[in-house]
Amino acid sequence: MSSSHSPIGVFDSGVGGLTVLRALASLLPKERFIYVGDTARVPYGTKSPESVRRFSLEIARYLKKRHVKAVVVACNTVSAVALPDLRKFLPVPVLGVIEPGARAALAATRTGRVGIIGTLATIRSGAYEEAVHRLDSSLKVFCEACPLFVPLVEEGWVGRNPVTLQVARLYLKPLLAKRIDTLILGCTHYPLLKSVLKKVVNQVELIDSAEETAKAVRSRLEQDGILAPYGRRGECEFFSSDDPVKFTELGHKFFGRGLHRAERIHLEGV
Amino acid sequence: MSSSHSPIGVFDSGVGGLTVLRALASLLPKERFIYVGDTARVPYGTKSPESVRRFSLEIARYLKKRHVKAVVVACNTVSAVALPDLRKFLPVPVLGVIEPGARAALAATRTGRVGIIGTLATIRSGAYEEAVHRLDSSLKVFCEACPLFVPLVEEGWVGRNPVTLQVARLYLKPLLAKRIDTLILGCTHYPLLKSVLKKVVNQVELIDSAEETAKAVRSRLEQDGILAPYGRRGECEFFSSDDPVKFTELGHKFFGRGLHRAERIHLEGV
């Protein structure tokens, strides 16, 4: 059984979700977090919805055994295709990143023309479009899959790398032609590309759903009366399905500070 | 038990190994081939040797159940890090792509200065360097990992795409500075980049190990007396661990012609 003392589970296909954990740990400094990155099977964004669902349920099974009090799906692809399955399986609140991202875009747009970029699986699912239209059906939504952004970030070609700049120009051209004024970064890797993207989109507002997701998690814990008790010191534990050394090396870029040593866990067929 | 009538198992992390199957099927038209692509966990080239070994042994277990008479490891990363484990586990000949690639490079070089490009895992393993030096310890070998080439090929940015050209120039610059005259394409995706690479390396000879591997397989089957009986018509069966429809769509680019419908198989924890 979980209680307010229990940890919060946070997971992603790899290290990208650490941008979300970072916002969570900053907004909820008394909470304990268990982060799982499925680095043995990363990426999810190019895989079929069936595989993504199966992988996600295996991670959920692990987090259930750890008696988490809530699960944050810090992965846009999983949030897009597996949220109903996870909610059915887990006896605790399950929060994704898409609804908060859509909400932030609605608050930001002035012209009602919103762009969304993400992995192939996220864009194909139509989940962001649906989430935006559930909030306001009059908004115009334009989507573009950007499969090369994740490998470019993992290669470390961020900042103002000329290749990344050229790729960003190609991917964003059709969205800019639609005169969007707001762009949802629908993948947890993309916040690391902010400086490149800003150069390409100029005045367009970039929406990174991490902070909005952290706020949504806090509201839900408050509402359910399961916030960590006053005075406790929070912590983060890290688990990966591939080499934990590589996980911590790559992870600190996303987490913004050093990670405690991660531990390897076995997720398959659990 | 396997016999000369049995099929040959061929596997890769995904669709890249189909460039090797293509060469095999063309040189050995009477053989039956079972091709397995672990598309649910692709790529292998960014994963740790431990994970690559575990995945490979799961595929080997599947092929063993199918009573194959030989196994061709049509993946450079697996050939680089898991060949001894596979040879220990499988009771039939196991052939990789690295030894044949090294042999072809030795035959091609005039100056004795050989470049090798591949995934991070392949380059870090040092397997090509070792294989080349086992053949001729006087050769000078220079290596470079090119992590973005696989995603660029899968995005379809081949031909003379300006982004791919720029990436290739960046990756190959240090090798060209070493005045190599021969370049081993140490990843089954890279043959699809030949026209881009040729533009960057000019007179340098490009070594695609697919054909050399096919020749090595034929020699071994002859030597062991297990070539398919005269007069039989060969065939290829395809299996993937993720969506078989996506596998056939992406796969035809690598196989050079249409694929029979693939079937989904479950590999994890087999």
XYZ file of C-alpha atoms in Angstrom:
540
model
C 0.000 0.000 0.000
C 1.159 3.529 -0.740
C 0.787 6.555 1.554
C 1.906 10.209 1.600
C 5.311 8.862 2.703
C 5.645 6.765 -0.447
C 7.822 7.816 -3.394
C 6.598 9.131 -6.741
C 7.489 7.061 -9.785
C 8.734 8.934 -12.859
C 9.675 7.191 -16.072
C 10.798 7.674 -19.638
C 12.260 5.616 -22.482
C 15.657 7.029 -21.540
C 17.224 10.172 -20.109
C 14.905 12.777 -21.689
C 12.393 12.546 -18.842
C 15.035 13.915 -16.498
C 14.028 17.393 -17.747
C 10.627 16.666 -16.203
C 12.114 15.188 -13.009
C 14.209 18.331 -12.662
C 11.055 20.512 -12.644
C 9.321 18.093 -10.254
C 12.212 17.981 -7.771
C 12.451 21.756 -7.822
C 8.715 22.354 -7.243
C 8.296 19.471 -4.767
C 11.563 19.404 -2.808
C 10.179 17.201 0.001
C 9.192 14.312 -2.266
C 11.130 11.125 -2.909
C 11.310 10.217 -6.591
C 12.123 6.925 -8.275
C 13.180 7.542 -11.872
C 13.240 4.696 -14.409
C 14.842 5.103 -17.865
C 14.402 2.158 -20.240
C 17.746 2.809 -21.907
C 18.050 -0.793 -23.137
C 15.099 -0.278 -25.486
C 15.295 3.468 -26.148
C 13.978 5.132 -28.319
C 10.227 4.576 -28.044
C 9.319 7.333 -30.505
C 10.094 5.236 -33.579
C 8.390 2.053 -32.295
C 4.809 0.870 -32.724
C 2.102 1.769 -30.159
C 1.811 -1.937 -29.191
C 5.489 -2.164 -28.259
C 5.393 1.168 -26.406
C 2.374 -0.053 -24.405
C 4.068 -3.325 -23.529
C 7.307 -1.620 -22.447
C 5.369 0.948 -20.364
C 3.366 -1.719 -18.568
C 6.593 -3.525 -17.672
C 7.923 -0.327 -16.100
C 4.580 0.218 -14.342
C 4.844 -3.279 -12.900
C 8.236 -2.399 -11.434
C 6.954 0.885 -9.964
C 3.910 -0.866 -8.486
C 6.216 -3.244 -6.636
C 8.021 -0.187 -5.245
C 4.662 1.035 -3.802
C 4.720 4.465 -5.438
C 1.893 6.854 -4.543
C 1.708 8.365 -8.056
C 3.293 7.869 -11.469
C 4.462 10.659 -13.764
C 4.855 9.584 -17.374
C 7.775 11.838 -18.303
C 7.728 10.715 -21.928
C 5.584 12.255 -24.629
C 5.402 9.069 -26.686
C 4.135 6.997 -23.743
C 1.768 9.793 -22.694
C 0.445 9.829 -26.254
C -0.202 6.124 -26.711
C -0.297 4.284 -23.359
C -1.952 6.521 -20.730
C -5.324 4.672 -20.641
C -3.550 1.300 -20.295
C -1.364 2.597 -17.463
C -4.367 4.109 -15.654
C -6.215 0.826 -15.905
C -3.246 -1.105 -14.548
C -2.027 1.189 -11.752
C -4.045 1.761 -8.555
C -2.549 5.282 -8.097
C -2.826 8.577 -10.007
C -1.038 8.527 -13.390
C -0.130 11.889 -14.926
C 1.281 12.493 -18.402
C 2.986 15.460 -20.046
C 0.566 16.112 -22.892
C -2.411 17.618 -21.065
C -0.175 20.109 -19.183
C 1.645 21.008 -22.416
C -1.646 21.653 -24.192
C -2.821 23.815 -21.282
C 0.361 25.908 -21.370
C -0.010 26.413 -25.129
C -3.581 27.592 -24.719
C -2.439 30.134 -22.121
C 0.379 31.352 -24.369
C -1.214 31.714 -27.799
C -2.655 35.031 -28.904
C -3.502 34.156 -32.485
C -4.851 30.672 -31.775
C -2.342 29.057 -34.174
C -0.338 26.406 -32.341
C 2.457 24.177 -33.658
C 3.461 20.836 -32.176
C 6.710 18.950 -32.764
C 7.489 15.464 -31.463
C 8.556 11.934 -32.319
C 6.876 9.996 -35.119
C 4.827 7.971 -32.629
C 3.657 11.079 -30.732
C 2.672 12.998 -33.863
C 0.990 9.981 -35.477
C -1.078 9.374 -32.337
C -2.802 12.774 -32.680
C -2.814 12.991 -28.868
C -1.638 16.619 -28.615
C -4.131 17.781 -31.206
C -6.905 16.079 -29.250
C -5.718 17.514 -25.938
C -5.556 21.047 -27.364
C -8.986 20.714 -28.957
C -10.519 19.353 -25.765
C -9.471 22.632 -24.122
C -10.499 24.858 -27.034
C -11.849 23.438 -30.270
C -11.374 26.736 -32.109
C -7.557 26.569 -32.007
C -5.715 25.762 -35.221
C -3.142 23.028 -34.644
C -0.241 22.074 -36.973
C 2.041 19.093 -36.324
C 5.458 17.973 -37.528
C 7.483 14.874 -36.578
C 11.205 15.605 -36.101
C 12.932 12.179 -35.890
C 16.473 13.573 -36.066
C 16.184 15.889 -33.064
C 16.657 13.113 -30.473
C 19.839 11.678 -32.058
C 21.195 15.229 -32.539
C 20.680 15.995 -28.837
C 22.218 12.672 -27.813
C 25.205 13.410 -30.065
C 25.559 16.672 -28.121
C 25.076 18.835 -31.211
C 23.020 21.415 -29.373
C 23.875 25.093 -28.754
C 24.124 26.633 -32.188
C 25.521 23.721 -34.141
C 25.229 24.434 -37.898
C 23.898 20.951 -38.737
C 21.216 21.129 -36.061
C 20.296 24.620 -37.224
C 19.867 23.375 -40.784
C 17.778 20.374 -39.668
C 15.602 22.625 -37.492
C 15.019 24.989 -40.430
C 13.894 22.085 -42.617
C 11.572 20.578 -40.009
C 10.020 23.881 -38.894
C 9.553 25.474 -42.301
C 6.037 24.065 -42.848
C 4.948 25.165 -39.351
C 6.298 28.693 -39.817
C 4.457 28.849 -43.142
C 1.264 28.306 -41.121
C 2.094 31.425 -39.061
C 2.018 29.695 -35.653
C 2.697 31.931 -32.649
C 3.250 29.096 -30.148
C 5.220 25.854 -30.481
C 4.835 22.899 -28.104
C 8.106 20.993 -27.630
C 6.403 17.604 -27.584
C 9.437 15.538 -26.619
C 11.490 15.720 -23.439
C 14.726 15.967 -25.449
C 13.703 19.155 -27.212
C 14.198 21.645 -24.346
C 17.941 21.107 -24.882
C 17.484 22.510 -28.390
C 15.842 25.737 -27.209
C 18.679 28.034 -28.271
C 18.769 26.550 -31.800
C 14.988 26.589 -32.084
C 14.731 30.195 -30.924
C 17.073 31.223 -33.715
C 14.777 29.520 -36.242
C 11.336 30.508 -34.950
C 12.131 34.077 -33.807
C 9.059 35.465 -31.994
C 7.216 32.143 -31.639
C 6.717 31.132 -27.995
C 8.293 27.770 -27.080
C 6.310 25.576 -24.682
C 8.273 23.118 -22.578
C 5.735 21.019 -20.685
C 8.059 20.079 -17.812
C 7.117 22.936 -15.486
C 3.427 22.755 -16.300
C 3.538 19.004 -15.619
C 5.192 19.597 -12.236
C 2.383 22.012 -11.320
C -0.254 19.495 -12.382
C 1.409 16.820 -10.223
C 1.485 19.125 -7.200
C -2.223 19.982 -7.615
C -3.150 16.328 -7.853
C -1.146 15.322 -4.767
C -2.684 18.219 -2.805
C -6.148 17.263 -3.975
C -5.612 13.624 -2.943
C -3.996 14.668 0.365
C -0.813 12.716 -0.338
C 1.855 15.445 -0.447
C 5.016 14.443 1.436
C 4.874 15.356 5.138
C 6.213 18.735 6.188
C 9.896 18.943 7.045
C 11.055 15.902 5.112
C 14.022 16.083 2.767
C 13.373 14.813 -0.711
C 15.618 12.615 -2.827
C 15.929 11.054 -6.259
C 16.832 7.451 -7.028
C 17.759 6.462 -10.582
C 17.302 3.158 -12.382
C 18.125 2.230 -15.976
C 17.732 -0.934 -18.002
C 21.042 -0.458 -19.825
C 24.475 0.519 -18.466
C 23.953 2.810 -15.422
C 27.310 4.523 -15.986
C 26.259 5.667 -19.449
C 22.911 6.717 -17.964
C 24.504 9.042 -15.419
C 26.959 10.425 -17.996
C 24.269 11.357 -20.501
C 21.709 12.117 -17.800
C 23.385 15.064 -16.146
C 22.838 17.176 -19.288
C 19.099 16.654 -18.916
C 18.904 16.830 -15.138
C 21.035 19.972 -15.035
C 23.180 18.655 -12.196
C 25.020 15.507 -11.177
C 23.049 12.313 -10.648
C 23.572 9.874 -7.828
C 24.832 6.627 -9.199
C 22.078 4.818 -11.077
C 21.308 1.132 -10.674
C 20.577 -1.336 -13.452
C 17.194 -3.069 -13.365
C 15.754 -5.743 -15.583
C 12.374 -4.789 -17.045
C 11.658 -7.279 -19.799
C 8.978 -9.855 -19.299
C 8.716 -8.868 -15.592
C 19.016 -31.443 -35.710
C 20.008 -29.381 -38.719
C 21.058 -30.744 -42.128
C 21.903 -29.333 -45.555
C 18.139 -28.939 -46.038
C 17.872 -26.640 -43.029
C 17.575 -22.875 -43.334
C 20.293 -20.314 -42.585
C 19.549 -17.839 -39.808
C 20.458 -14.189 -40.448
C 19.892 -11.463 -37.893
C 20.371 -7.801 -37.103
C 19.101 -5.228 -34.631
C 16.728 -4.008 -37.338
C 16.527 -3.672 -41.101
C 20.182 -2.838 -41.842
C 21.180 -6.500 -42.066
C 18.951 -6.856 -45.097
C 21.855 -5.429 -47.139
C 23.760 -8.562 -46.108
C 20.799 -10.877 -46.742
C 20.514 -9.381 -50.215
C 24.108 -10.384 -51.006
C 23.579 -13.837 -49.463
C 20.375 -14.547 -51.379
C 22.022 -13.465 -54.612
C 25.158 -15.604 -54.138
C 23.291 -18.593 -52.655
C 19.977 -18.687 -54.528
C 19.121 -22.224 -53.444
C 19.252 -21.539 -49.726
C 16.336 -20.862 -47.405
C 16.959 -17.879 -45.102
C 15.238 -16.902 -41.865
C 15.851 -13.217 -41.163
C 15.231 -11.755 -37.694
C 15.256 -7.983 -37.044
C 14.953 -6.935 -33.410
C 13.100 -3.743 -34.332
C 11.517 -3.443 -30.861
C 14.934 -2.788 -29.312
C 16.796 -1.221 -32.241
C 19.369 0.390 -32.253
C 22.056 -1.790 -30.681
C 24.938 0.512 -31.622
C 24.291 2.939 -28.758
C 23.715 0.242 -26.107
C 26.187 -1.429 -23.756
C 27.988 -4.659 -24.740
C 26.106 -6.525 -21.950
C 22.701 -5.571 -23.379
C 23.789 -6.359 -26.940
C 25.002 -9.804 -25.818
C 21.744 -10.541 -23.993
C 19.600 -9.454 -26.970
C 21.742 -11.494 -29.382
C 21.496 -14.633 -27.288
C 17.706 -14.269 -27.207
C 17.665 -14.149 -30.996
C 20.083 -17.106 -31.133
C 17.692 -19.072 -28.921
C 14.899 -18.421 -31.410
C 17.048 -19.476 -34.370
C 18.179 -22.618 -32.566
C 14.545 -23.634 -32.137
C 14.129 -23.179 -35.884
C 16.975 -25.700 -36.431
C 19.120 -23.459 -38.621
C 22.286 -24.997 -40.111
C 24.311 -21.766 -39.764
C 23.903 -18.257 -38.390
C 25.051 -15.074 -40.108
C 25.396 -12.116 -37.766
C 24.426 -9.367 -40.212
C 25.089 -6.622 -37.673
C 28.458 -5.008 -37.082
C 27.730 -4.161 -33.450
C 26.789 -7.754 -32.590
C 29.733 -9.102 -34.616
C 31.985 -6.742 -32.663
C 30.840 -7.590 -29.144
C 28.952 -10.906 -29.048
C 30.517 -13.347 -31.506
C 32.329 -15.518 -28.893
C 29.139 -15.794 -26.793
C 27.082 -16.769 -29.830
C 29.667 -19.361 -30.922
C 29.628 -20.874 -27.452
C 25.851 -21.050 -27.389
C 25.071 -22.226 -30.930
C 25.950 -25.759 -32.148
C 26.296 -24.550 -35.770
C 28.754 -22.257 -37.622
C 28.358 -18.572 -36.682
C 29.751 -16.009 -39.139
C 30.030 -12.270 -38.594
C 30.638 -9.326 -40.920
C 33.844 -7.944 -39.433
C 36.385 -10.548 -40.512
C 35.168 -10.430 -44.158
C 35.194 -6.602 -44.076
C 38.752 -6.555 -42.795
C 39.816 -9.038 -45.489
C 38.268 -6.895 -48.224
C 40.036 -3.795 -46.893
C 43.367 -5.588 -46.894
C 42.841 -6.569 -50.517
C 41.871 -3.024 -51.503
C 44.455 -0.834 -49.773
C 47.604 0.197 -51.612
C 49.020 2.603 -49.033
C 48.185 0.476 -45.968
C 46.151 3.317 -44.399
C 42.627 2.100 -43.634
C 39.700 4.012 -42.112
C 36.783 2.427 -40.289
C 33.415 4.018 -39.514
C 30.682 2.438 -37.416
C 28.374 2.805 -34.431
C 29.712 3.862 -31.031
C 29.591 0.273 -29.762
C 31.418 -1.112 -32.803
C 34.176 1.510 -32.726
C 34.601 1.304 -28.933
C 34.966 -2.482 -29.139
C 38.114 -2.170 -31.281
C 36.997 -5.342 -33.094
C 37.716 -4.083 -36.624
C 41.140 -2.830 -35.660
C 41.941 -6.238 -34.181
C 40.605 -8.087 -37.217
C 42.650 -5.934 -39.604
C 45.792 -6.336 -37.505
C 45.318 -10.106 -37.255
C 45.541 -10.152 -41.067
C 48.405 -7.660 -41.320
C 49.858 -5.971 -38.276
C 51.673 -3.380 -40.410
C 48.451 -1.652 -41.551
C 47.618 1.750 -40.074
C 44.017 1.831 -38.881
C 41.957 4.958 -38.026
C 38.447 4.788 -36.548
C 35.525 7.161 -36.209
C 32.064 6.580 -34.695
C 29.244 8.164 -36.728
C 26.124 7.966 -34.516
C 23.961 10.180 -36.759
C 24.337 8.098 -39.922
C 21.772 5.461 -38.881
C 19.023 7.984 -38.018
C 19.785 9.920 -41.238
C 19.366 6.763 -43.323
C 16.174 5.825 -41.495
C 14.825 9.346 -42.090
C 15.497 8.692 -45.788
C 17.943 11.585 -46.093
C 20.269 9.688 -48.409
C 21.181 10.493 -52.019
C 22.845 13.878 -51.908
C 20.914 15.465 -49.066
C 22.736 18.651 -47.936
C 22.391 17.852 -44.208
C 23.777 14.351 -44.649
C 26.597 15.745 -46.768
C 27.507 18.221 -44.021
C 27.380 15.524 -41.317
C 29.531 13.210 -43.450
C 32.098 15.975 -43.948
C 32.319 16.542 -40.194
C 32.632 12.859 -39.316
C 35.121 12.007 -42.056
C 37.382 15.021 -41.747
C 39.738 13.425 -39.172
C 40.020 10.238 -41.267
C 40.798 12.144 -44.458
C 43.439 14.087 -42.534
C 45.100 10.701 -41.907
C 45.277 10.158 -45.703
C 43.408 6.832 -45.699
C 42.965 5.186 -49.110
C 40.325 2.655 -48.020
C 37.245 3.080 -45.806
C 35.352 0.180 -44.246
C 31.617 0.897 -43.930
C 31.336 -0.804 -40.542
C 27.560 -0.668 -40.219
C 24.940 -2.288 -42.439
C 23.101 1.029 -42.827
C 26.029 2.808 -44.393
C 25.930 1.256 -47.884
C 22.796 3.376 -48.423
C 24.979 6.463 -47.933
C 27.490 5.462 -50.609
C 26.664 8.300 -53.004
C 27.015 10.933 -50.242
C 30.193 9.351 -48.910
C 31.761 9.144 -52.370
C 31.286 12.866 -52.763
C 33.144 13.467 -49.504
C 36.000 10.963 -49.766
C 36.736 11.252 -53.514
C 39.304 8.580 -54.453
C 39.063 6.576 -51.214
C 37.800 3.027 -51.801
C 34.581 2.203 -49.904
C 34.344 -1.325 -48.460
C 30.863 -2.734 -47.955
C 31.297 -6.065 -46.197
C 28.013 -7.587 -47.429
C 29.418 -9.309 -50.519
C 32.591 -10.451 -48.801
C 30.459 -11.905 -45.995
C 28.309 -13.790 -48.493
C 31.452 -15.320 -50.017
C 32.708 -16.348 -46.564
C 29.372 -18.018 -45.821
C 29.444 -19.940 -49.090
C 33.004 -21.174 -48.420
C 32.061 -22.346 -44.954
C 28.930 -24.192 -46.105
C 30.940 -25.877 -48.878
C 33.683 -26.805 -46.439
C 31.148 -28.307 -44.008
C 29.261 -30.030 -46.846
C 25.961 -28.401 -45.944
C 25.165 -26.344 -49.065
C 21.504 -26.640 -50.073
C 20.844 -29.591 -52.393
C 21.054 -28.995 -56.129
C 17.878 -27.877 -57.875
C 16.109 -26.451 -54.875
C 14.548 -22.990 -54.973
C 15.591 -20.705 -52.164
C 13.387 -18.381 -50.171
C 13.507 -15.726 -47.450
C 11.273 -15.535 -44.400
C 11.189 -12.339 -42.320
C 10.545 -11.875 -38.621
C 10.592 -8.678 -36.548
C 10.029 -7.971 -32.870
C 8.161 -4.700 -33.560
C 5.412 -3.950 -36.079
C 5.962 -6.175 -39.165
C 4.249 -3.663 -41.461
C 6.787 -0.967 -40.564
C 9.528 -3.575 -41.003
C 8.535 -4.370 -44.576
C 8.060 -0.673 -45.444
C 11.511 0.346 -44.235
C 13.076 -2.973 -45.208
C 12.594 -2.820 -48.963
C 15.102 0.084 -49.181
C 17.757 -2.179 -47.669
C 16.755 -5.391 -49.406
C 16.529 -3.671 -52.783
C 13.223 -5.334 -53.594
C 9.853 -6.089 -52.003
C 9.741 -8.292 -48.916
C 7.234 -10.999 -48.270
C 5.058 -10.027 -45.378
C 7.034 -10.238 -42.132
C 5.745 -11.858 -38.983
C 6.027 -10.495 -35.456
C 7.911 -12.626 -32.938
C 8.509 -12.132 -29.254
C 12.184 -12.313 -28.306
C 12.480 -10.952 -24.776
C 13.216 -13.303 -21.954
C 12.696 -16.292 -24.317
